[in-house]
Amino acid sequence: MFFLSKWLYKHIIRHYACANIPFLSPILFCISNDTEESSLTVDGKEILPVYRVEEGLQRAGENTLVVLCTACYQEMGEQLGLMGYSCGKDYIHSELFRVLVSSRKIAMVYGVCYTRSIHDCLKHSEDFILDYEIFYWLSYKQMTMMEYEIFLFMLSICDLYLYNACISPVEQRKNHGFLKQLPQGCQRISIPLISLTTYHPQSVHGIAGNNPYCIMSAKTSWAPFLSPDWNINRMLDDGRTLHEILAKIRADDFYKKEKLQESYSGEIRRIQIQERIADIKISDYLIKNHGKKRLFLNETHISNYVIIELTKRILDRLGYSTELPEEELLGTELLHTSEVPLYPSVIEGLSLDIYKGKDITYDLFTFQGRKKVTFEEYVEIYCDFCGNMMRFIREGLFPE
């Protein structure tokens, strides 16, 4: 609690406008390296001006507290640390500042990557955003000590908490510990963990884990081929050509219809079992739209359709209108991941009519934007990328 104790006025200040809080008067401005940021806005009101770092530090007096803008907080914290400035004494995170001065209730979303997309969709609900200031925390990211202190602080003043319901005993214990930190009147809504491997058996067939031939840059946690295709990997290991690989996996009977249908039924049952401990259900939507909509981008990431539907069901449970700008959201990159093409045998065996046709394309995530590719184009790019990485690893140019 090395700096949060300075802000234990929280139970008082949440009921007053910023101008009426005397102890906030030393907070005069924000600093940011982003030249497009000019002001900090809270509840639709411009609260503080934003200056560039050097100009801001020149303006800062001995008792001036600087608010760091959220988007570049970590980098700026390191930058200020090298200049002799310390968190809590000289500057504070703008996200925490927003919590302290906002007149709206506090909503927290804690969970896997698609819960961040739900957070983004909720911000498009005019009714919801009038009542709530909403924040997102990724559940599987290791928090720094400072991030963890802020997270616990926000739990203690939270009015709405959305989180993933987990069957895993370890995750259940972690969830239970966080739920105990919530105030008595906080509303809690649990969301099921959703994955479906039947559409993409090539990513999980007989082996689990990340793609060994997807080498990521140290600058990012994303990459185009995080989802492995173990069939292609094995054939690359065996020295097969692109033509040979395509001829093999394009076969209509590569995956057998009976096995696919058995797998699909089992996966739906698994989702239904997971839903038993969740407040929000989604299996009925998945069953109803099977073959009619693209429901999964890959084996672990749901599509925009499912994200929007989950958001609607959350809004409905809260008593809000479920009206959302669906057309706009469907065209938005809600999840930063590649869409993995379905094998022809999977499309045929599961009667996935939405994927039938010669003109079907998939969104491939690249660092220069989304790229539309056919099944064959995806396999060609995958073989080129992963095949090169395989050779580089064998030649000792990359670690195994």
Coordinates of C-alpha atoms in Angstrom, one line a residue:
M1 CA 0.0 0.0 0.0
F2 CA 3.0 2.3 -0.6
F3 CA 0.9 5.0 -2.3
L4 CA -2.7 4.0 -2.1
S5 CA -3.0 4.9 1.5
K6 CA -2.7 8.5 0.3
W7 CA -6.1 8.1 -1.3
L8 CA -8.2 6.6 1.4
Y9 CA -10.6 9.5 1.2
K10 CA -12.4 7.4 -1.5
H11 CA -15.7 7.0 0.5
I12 CA -16.1 10.7 0.6
I13 CA -14.8 11.9 -2.8
R14 CA -16.9 9.6 -4.9
H15 CA -20.0 11.7 -4.0
Y16 CA -18.6 15.1 -4.9
A17 CA -17.6 16.8 -8.2
C18 CA -13.9 17.3 -8.9
A19 CA -14.1 21.1 -8.2
N20 CA -15.4 20.4 -4.7
I21 CA -12.6 18.2 -3.6
P22 CA -10.0 20.4 -1.8
F23 CA -7.2 17.7 -1.6
L24 CA -7.3 17.3 -5.3
S25 CA -6.4 20.9 -6.0
P26 CA -2.7 20.2 -6.3
I27 CA -3.5 18.0 -9.3
L28 CA -3.1 20.6 -12.1
F29 CA -2.4 18.7 -15.3
C30 CA -1.4 15.5 -17.1
I31 CA 1.7 14.7 -19.1
S32 CA 1.9 12.4 -22.1
N33 CA 4.2 11.6 -25.0
D34 CA 1.2 11.3 -27.3
T35 CA 1.0 14.6 -29.2
E36 CA -2.7 14.0 -30.0
E37 CA -3.7 14.1 -26.3
S38 CA -4.7 17.5 -25.1
S39 CA -7.1 16.9 -22.1
L40 CA -8.2 14.4 -19.5
T41 CA -12.0 13.8 -19.7
V42 CA -14.1 12.5 -16.8
D43 CA -17.9 12.0 -17.1
G44 CA -17.8 13.9 -20.4
K45 CA -16.1 17.0 -18.8
E46 CA -12.6 18.2 -19.6
I47 CA -10.9 18.1 -16.2
L48 CA -7.2 18.6 -16.8
P49 CA -5.0 19.8 -19.6
V50 CA -2.4 17.4 -21.0
Y51 CA 1.2 18.6 -21.7
R52 CA 4.2 16.9 -23.2
V53 CA 6.6 15.5 -20.6
E54 CA 9.3 18.1 -20.7
E55 CA 6.9 21.0 -20.7
G56 CA 4.9 19.4 -17.9
L57 CA 7.9 18.8 -15.6
Q58 CA 8.9 22.4 -16.1
R59 CA 5.4 23.5 -14.9
A60 CA 5.5 21.1 -12.0
G61 CA 6.3 22.8 -8.6
E62 CA 7.5 21.0 -5.5
N63 CA 4.0 20.1 -4.3
T64 CA 2.5 19.4 -7.8
L65 CA 1.1 15.9 -8.4
V66 CA 1.1 14.8 -12.1
V67 CA -1.5 12.4 -13.6
L68 CA -0.1 10.0 -16.1
C69 CA -2.2 9.1 -19.1
T70 CA -3.2 5.5 -19.1
A71 CA -2.2 4.4 -22.6
C72 CA 1.5 4.9 -22.1
Y73 CA 1.6 4.6 -18.3
Q74 CA 4.3 1.9 -17.9
E75 CA 6.7 3.5 -20.4
M76 CA 6.2 6.9 -18.8
G77 CA 6.7 5.5 -15.3
E78 CA 10.0 4.1 -16.3
Q79 CA 10.9 7.4 -18.0
L80 CA 10.1 9.4 -14.9
G81 CA 11.8 7.0 -12.7
L82 CA 15.0 7.5 -14.6
M83 CA 14.5 11.3 -14.0
G84 CA 14.2 10.9 -10.3
Y85 CA 10.4 11.0 -10.0
S86 CA 8.4 8.5 -7.9
C87 CA 4.9 7.0 -8.1
G88 CA 2.4 8.4 -5.5
K89 CA 4.8 11.2 -4.5
D90 CA 5.2 13.0 -7.9
Y91 CA 2.7 11.3 -10.2
I92 CA -0.4 9.0 -10.2
H93 CA -2.0 6.7 -12.7
S94 CA -4.9 8.5 -14.6
E95 CA -7.0 5.3 -14.3
L96 CA -6.9 5.6 -10.5
F97 CA -7.6 9.3 -10.7
R98 CA -10.7 8.6 -12.8
V99 CA -11.9 6.2 -10.2
L100 CA -11.5 8.7 -7.4
V101 CA -13.2 11.7 -9.1
S102 CA -15.9 10.0 -11.2
S103 CA -19.5 10.5 -10.2
R104 CA -20.4 7.2 -11.9
K105 CA -20.4 3.8 -10.3
I106 CA -17.4 1.6 -10.8
A107 CA -17.6 -1.6 -13.0
M108 CA -14.7 -4.0 -13.2
V109 CA -14.3 -6.7 -15.8
Y110 CA -11.7 -9.4 -14.9
G111 CA -11.1 -12.4 -17.2
V112 CA -9.6 -13.8 -20.3
C113 CA -9.1 -11.9 -23.6
Y114 CA -12.7 -12.0 -24.8
T115 CA -13.9 -10.4 -21.6
R116 CA -11.9 -7.4 -22.7
S117 CA -14.0 -7.4 -25.8
I118 CA -17.2 -7.5 -23.7
H119 CA -15.8 -4.5 -21.8
D120 CA -15.4 -2.7 -25.1
C121 CA -19.0 -3.6 -26.2
L122 CA -20.5 -2.5 -22.9
K123 CA -18.9 1.0 -23.5
H124 CA -21.2 1.1 -26.6
S125 CA -24.3 0.8 -24.4
E126 CA -25.5 4.4 -23.9
D127 CA -27.6 3.4 -20.8
F128 CA -24.8 1.4 -19.2
I129 CA -22.1 4.0 -19.7
L130 CA -24.3 6.7 -18.1
D131 CA -24.2 4.8 -14.9
Y132 CA -20.8 3.1 -14.9
E133 CA -17.1 3.9 -15.2
I134 CA -15.8 0.6 -16.5
F135 CA -12.3 -1.0 -16.3
Y136 CA -10.7 -4.2 -17.6
W137 CA -8.1 -6.5 -16.1
L138 CA -6.6 -9.5 -17.9
S139 CA -6.8 -12.5 -15.6
Y140 CA -3.8 -14.5 -16.9
K141 CA -1.4 -11.6 -17.1
Q142 CA 1.1 -11.4 -14.2
M143 CA 0.4 -8.0 -12.4
T144 CA 3.2 -5.8 -11.1
M145 CA 3.1 -5.0 -7.4
M146 CA 1.7 -1.5 -8.3
E147 CA -1.0 -3.0 -10.6
Y148 CA -2.0 -5.5 -8.0
E149 CA -2.4 -2.8 -5.4
I150 CA -4.5 -0.7 -7.7
F151 CA -6.6 -3.8 -8.6
L152 CA -7.3 -4.6 -4.9
F153 CA -8.1 -0.9 -4.2
M154 CA -10.7 -0.9 -7.1
L155 CA -12.2 -4.2 -5.8
S156 CA -12.9 -2.5 -2.5
I157 CA -15.0 0.3 -4.1
C158 CA -16.4 -1.7 -7.0
D159 CA -20.2 -1.6 -7.7
L160 CA -20.3 -4.2 -10.5
Y161 CA -17.9 -7.1 -11.0
L162 CA -17.9 -9.2 -14.1
Y163 CA -15.6 -12.3 -14.2
N164 CA -15.0 -15.7 -15.7
A165 CA -16.5 -18.6 -13.8
C166 CA -13.8 -21.3 -13.7
I167 CA -14.1 -25.0 -12.9
S168 CA -10.4 -25.3 -12.2
P169 CA -9.8 -25.5 -8.4
V170 CA -6.9 -23.1 -8.6
E171 CA -8.9 -20.5 -10.5
Q172 CA -11.9 -21.0 -8.2
R173 CA -9.7 -20.3 -5.2
K174 CA -8.3 -17.2 -6.9
N175 CA -11.9 -16.0 -7.8
H176 CA -13.1 -16.7 -4.3
G177 CA -10.3 -14.6 -2.8
F178 CA -11.1 -11.6 -5.1
L179 CA -14.9 -11.9 -4.5
K180 CA -14.2 -11.6 -0.7
Q181 CA -12.6 -8.2 -1.3
L182 CA -15.8 -6.8 -2.9
P183 CA -18.1 -4.5 -0.9
Q184 CA -21.3 -6.0 0.3
G185 CA -23.6 -4.2 -2.2
C186 CA -21.4 -5.0 -5.2
Q187 CA -23.3 -6.9 -8.0
R188 CA -21.4 -9.9 -9.3
I189 CA -22.0 -11.5 -12.7
S190 CA -20.0 -14.6 -13.8
I191 CA -19.4 -15.4 -17.5
P192 CA -18.5 -18.9 -18.7
L193 CA -15.2 -19.9 -20.2
I194 CA -15.9 -20.8 -23.8
S195 CA -13.8 -22.8 -26.3
L196 CA -14.6 -25.3 -28.9
T197 CA -12.0 -27.5 -30.5
T198 CA -14.2 -29.5 -33.0
Y199 CA -14.2 -26.8 -35.7
H200 CA -10.3 -26.7 -35.5
P201 CA -9.1 -30.2 -34.7
Q202 CA -5.9 -29.5 -36.5
S203 CA -4.9 -27.2 -33.6
V204 CA -5.3 -29.7 -30.8
H205 CA -5.2 -33.2 -32.4
G206 CA -3.2 -35.3 -30.0
I207 CA -1.0 -32.5 -28.8
A208 CA -1.6 -29.4 -26.6
G209 CA 0.3 -26.2 -26.4
N210 CA 1.5 -23.3 -28.5
N211 CA 2.9 -23.6 -32.0
P212 CA 6.6 -24.4 -31.7
Y213 CA 7.3 -22.8 -35.1
C214 CA 5.6 -19.5 -34.2
I215 CA 8.5 -17.3 -33.1
M216 CA 7.2 -14.1 -31.5
S217 CA 8.9 -10.7 -31.3
A218 CA 10.0 -9.5 -27.8
K219 CA 8.0 -6.4 -28.6
T220 CA 4.6 -8.1 -28.6
S221 CA 2.6 -11.0 -27.3
W222 CA 0.7 -11.5 -30.6
A223 CA 1.7 -13.4 -33.7
P224 CA -0.2 -14.6 -36.9
F225 CA 0.2 -18.4 -36.2
L226 CA -0.2 -18.8 -32.5
S227 CA -2.7 -21.6 -33.2
P228 CA -0.7 -24.6 -34.4
D229 CA -1.7 -26.8 -37.3
W230 CA -0.1 -30.1 -36.1
N231 CA -1.0 -31.9 -39.3
I232 CA 1.0 -29.3 -41.4
N233 CA 3.8 -29.2 -38.8
R234 CA 4.3 -33.0 -38.9
M235 CA 4.3 -33.0 -42.7
L236 CA 6.8 -30.1 -42.7
D237 CA 9.0 -32.2 -40.4
D238 CA 8.7 -35.0 -42.9
G239 CA 9.8 -32.8 -45.8
R240 CA 6.5 -32.7 -47.6
T241 CA 6.0 -30.0 -50.2
L242 CA 3.1 -27.4 -50.2
H243 CA 1.4 -29.3 -53.0
E244 CA 1.5 -32.6 -51.1
I245 CA 0.3 -30.9 -47.9
L246 CA -2.7 -29.3 -49.6
A247 CA -3.6 -32.5 -51.4
K248 CA -3.7 -34.3 -48.1
I249 CA -5.6 -31.9 -45.9
R250 CA -8.1 -30.7 -48.6
A251 CA -9.6 -34.3 -48.8
D252 CA -13.2 -34.4 -47.9
D253 CA -12.7 -37.4 -45.6
F254 CA -9.5 -36.2 -43.9
Y255 CA -11.6 -36.0 -40.7
K256 CA -14.4 -38.5 -40.4
K257 CA -17.9 -37.3 -40.1
E258 CA -18.9 -39.6 -37.2
K259 CA -15.8 -38.6 -35.2
L260 CA -16.5 -34.9 -35.8
Q261 CA -20.2 -35.1 -34.8
E262 CA -19.2 -37.1 -31.7
S263 CA -16.6 -34.5 -30.8
Y264 CA -19.0 -31.6 -31.3
S265 CA -21.7 -33.2 -29.0
G266 CA -19.0 -33.7 -26.4
E267 CA -17.8 -30.1 -26.6
I268 CA -21.3 -28.7 -26.3
R269 CA -21.9 -30.8 -23.2
R270 CA -18.6 -29.5 -21.8
I271 CA -19.7 -25.9 -22.3
Q272 CA -23.1 -26.7 -20.7
I273 CA -21.4 -28.2 -17.7
Q274 CA -19.2 -25.1 -17.3
E275 CA -22.3 -22.9 -17.6
R276 CA -23.7 -24.5 -14.5
I277 CA -21.5 -22.3 -12.3
A278 CA -21.9 -19.2 -14.5
D279 CA -24.7 -16.5 -14.4
I280 CA -24.6 -16.0 -18.1
K281 CA -25.4 -18.9 -20.5
I282 CA -24.5 -19.1 -24.2
S283 CA -24.7 -22.8 -25.3
D284 CA -28.3 -22.3 -26.6
Y285 CA -27.0 -19.5 -28.9
L286 CA -24.1 -21.7 -30.1
I287 CA -26.4 -24.6 -30.9
K288 CA -29.0 -22.4 -32.6
N289 CA -26.4 -20.7 -34.8
H290 CA -24.3 -23.8 -35.6
G291 CA -23.6 -23.6 -39.3
K292 CA -25.4 -20.3 -39.7
K293 CA -22.8 -17.9 -38.3
R294 CA -19.1 -17.9 -37.8
L295 CA -19.0 -18.6 -34.0
F296 CA -15.3 -19.2 -33.4
L297 CA -12.2 -17.5 -34.9
N298 CA -10.1 -20.4 -33.8
E299 CA -10.2 -23.2 -31.1
T300 CA -10.0 -20.7 -28.1
H301 CA -11.4 -17.4 -29.4
I302 CA -15.1 -16.6 -30.0
S303 CA -16.3 -14.4 -32.8
N304 CA -17.8 -11.0 -32.7
Y305 CA -21.3 -12.5 -32.9
V306 CA -20.8 -14.5 -29.7
I307 CA -19.1 -11.5 -27.9
I308 CA -22.1 -9.2 -28.8
E309 CA -24.6 -11.8 -27.7
L310 CA -22.8 -12.3 -24.3
T311 CA -22.8 -8.5 -23.9
K312 CA -26.6 -8.3 -24.6
R313 CA -27.3 -11.0 -22.0
I314 CA -25.2 -9.1 -19.4
L315 CA -27.1 -5.9 -20.2
D316 CA -30.4 -7.8 -20.0
R317 CA -29.5 -9.2 -16.6
L318 CA -28.6 -5.7 -15.3
G319 CA -32.0 -4.4 -16.5
Y320 CA -30.6 -2.3 -19.4
S321 CA -31.7 -2.1 -23.0
T322 CA -29.8 -4.7 -25.1
E323 CA -29.6 -2.2 -28.0
L324 CA -26.0 -2.1 -29.4
P325 CA -24.6 -0.8 -32.7
E326 CA -24.2 -4.4 -34.0
E327 CA -23.3 -3.5 -37.5
E328 CA -20.5 -1.3 -36.3
L329 CA -19.3 -3.8 -33.7
L330 CA -19.3 -6.7 -36.2
G331 CA -16.9 -4.8 -38.4
T332 CA -14.6 -4.0 -35.4
E333 CA -11.5 -6.1 -34.5
L334 CA -12.8 -7.0 -31.0
L335 CA -10.2 -9.8 -30.6
H336 CA -6.6 -9.4 -31.8
T337 CA -6.1 -12.9 -33.2
S338 CA -6.1 -14.7 -36.5
E339 CA -9.1 -16.5 -37.9
V340 CA -8.0 -20.1 -38.6
P341 CA -9.6 -21.6 -41.7
L342 CA -11.7 -24.7 -41.4
Y343 CA -10.7 -27.9 -43.2
P344 CA -13.1 -28.9 -46.0
S345 CA -13.7 -32.2 -44.2
V346 CA -14.8 -30.3 -41.1
I347 CA -17.1 -28.0 -43.1
E348 CA -18.7 -31.0 -44.8
G349 CA -18.8 -33.3 -41.8
L350 CA -20.5 -30.8 -39.5
S351 CA -22.8 -29.2 -42.2
L352 CA -21.3 -25.8 -41.7
D353 CA -23.1 -24.1 -44.6
I354 CA -21.8 -20.6 -43.7
Y355 CA -18.3 -21.8 -44.7
K356 CA -19.2 -23.4 -48.0
G357 CA -18.4 -21.7 -51.3
K358 CA -15.3 -20.9 -53.3
D359 CA -15.1 -17.3 -52.3
I360 CA -14.8 -17.9 -48.5
T361 CA -12.0 -15.9 -46.9
Y362 CA -10.6 -15.6 -43.4
D363 CA -9.0 -12.8 -41.5
L364 CA -5.3 -13.3 -41.0
F365 CA -3.8 -11.1 -38.3
T366 CA -0.6 -9.4 -39.5
F367 CA 1.4 -6.5 -38.0
Q368 CA 0.5 -4.4 -41.1
G369 CA -3.2 -5.0 -40.6
R370 CA -5.8 -7.7 -41.4
K371 CA -5.4 -9.7 -44.6
K372 CA -8.2 -11.7 -46.3
V373 CA -7.0 -15.1 -47.3
T374 CA -8.5 -18.3 -48.7
F375 CA -7.9 -21.7 -47.1
E376 CA -5.2 -22.4 -49.7
E377 CA -3.6 -19.0 -49.2
Y378 CA -3.5 -19.5 -45.5
V379 CA -1.9 -22.9 -45.8
E380 CA 0.7 -21.5 -48.2
I381 CA 1.6 -18.6 -45.9
Y382 CA 1.6 -20.9 -42.9
C383 CA 4.0 -23.3 -44.6
D384 CA 6.3 -20.5 -45.7
F385 CA 6.4 -18.9 -42.2
C386 CA 6.6 -22.1 -40.0
G387 CA 8.7 -24.0 -42.5
N388 CA 11.4 -21.2 -42.4
M389 CA 11.2 -21.1 -38.6
M390 CA 11.6 -24.9 -38.4
R391 CA 14.7 -24.7 -40.5
F392 CA 16.1 -21.8 -38.5
I393 CA 15.6 -23.7 -35.3
R394 CA 17.3 -26.8 -36.7
E395 CA 20.2 -24.7 -37.9
G396 CA 20.6 -23.2 -34.4
L397 CA 19.5 -19.6 -35.4
F398 CA 16.6 -19.7 -32.9
P399 CA 16.4 -21.5 -29.5
E400 CA 14.4 -24.7 -29.4

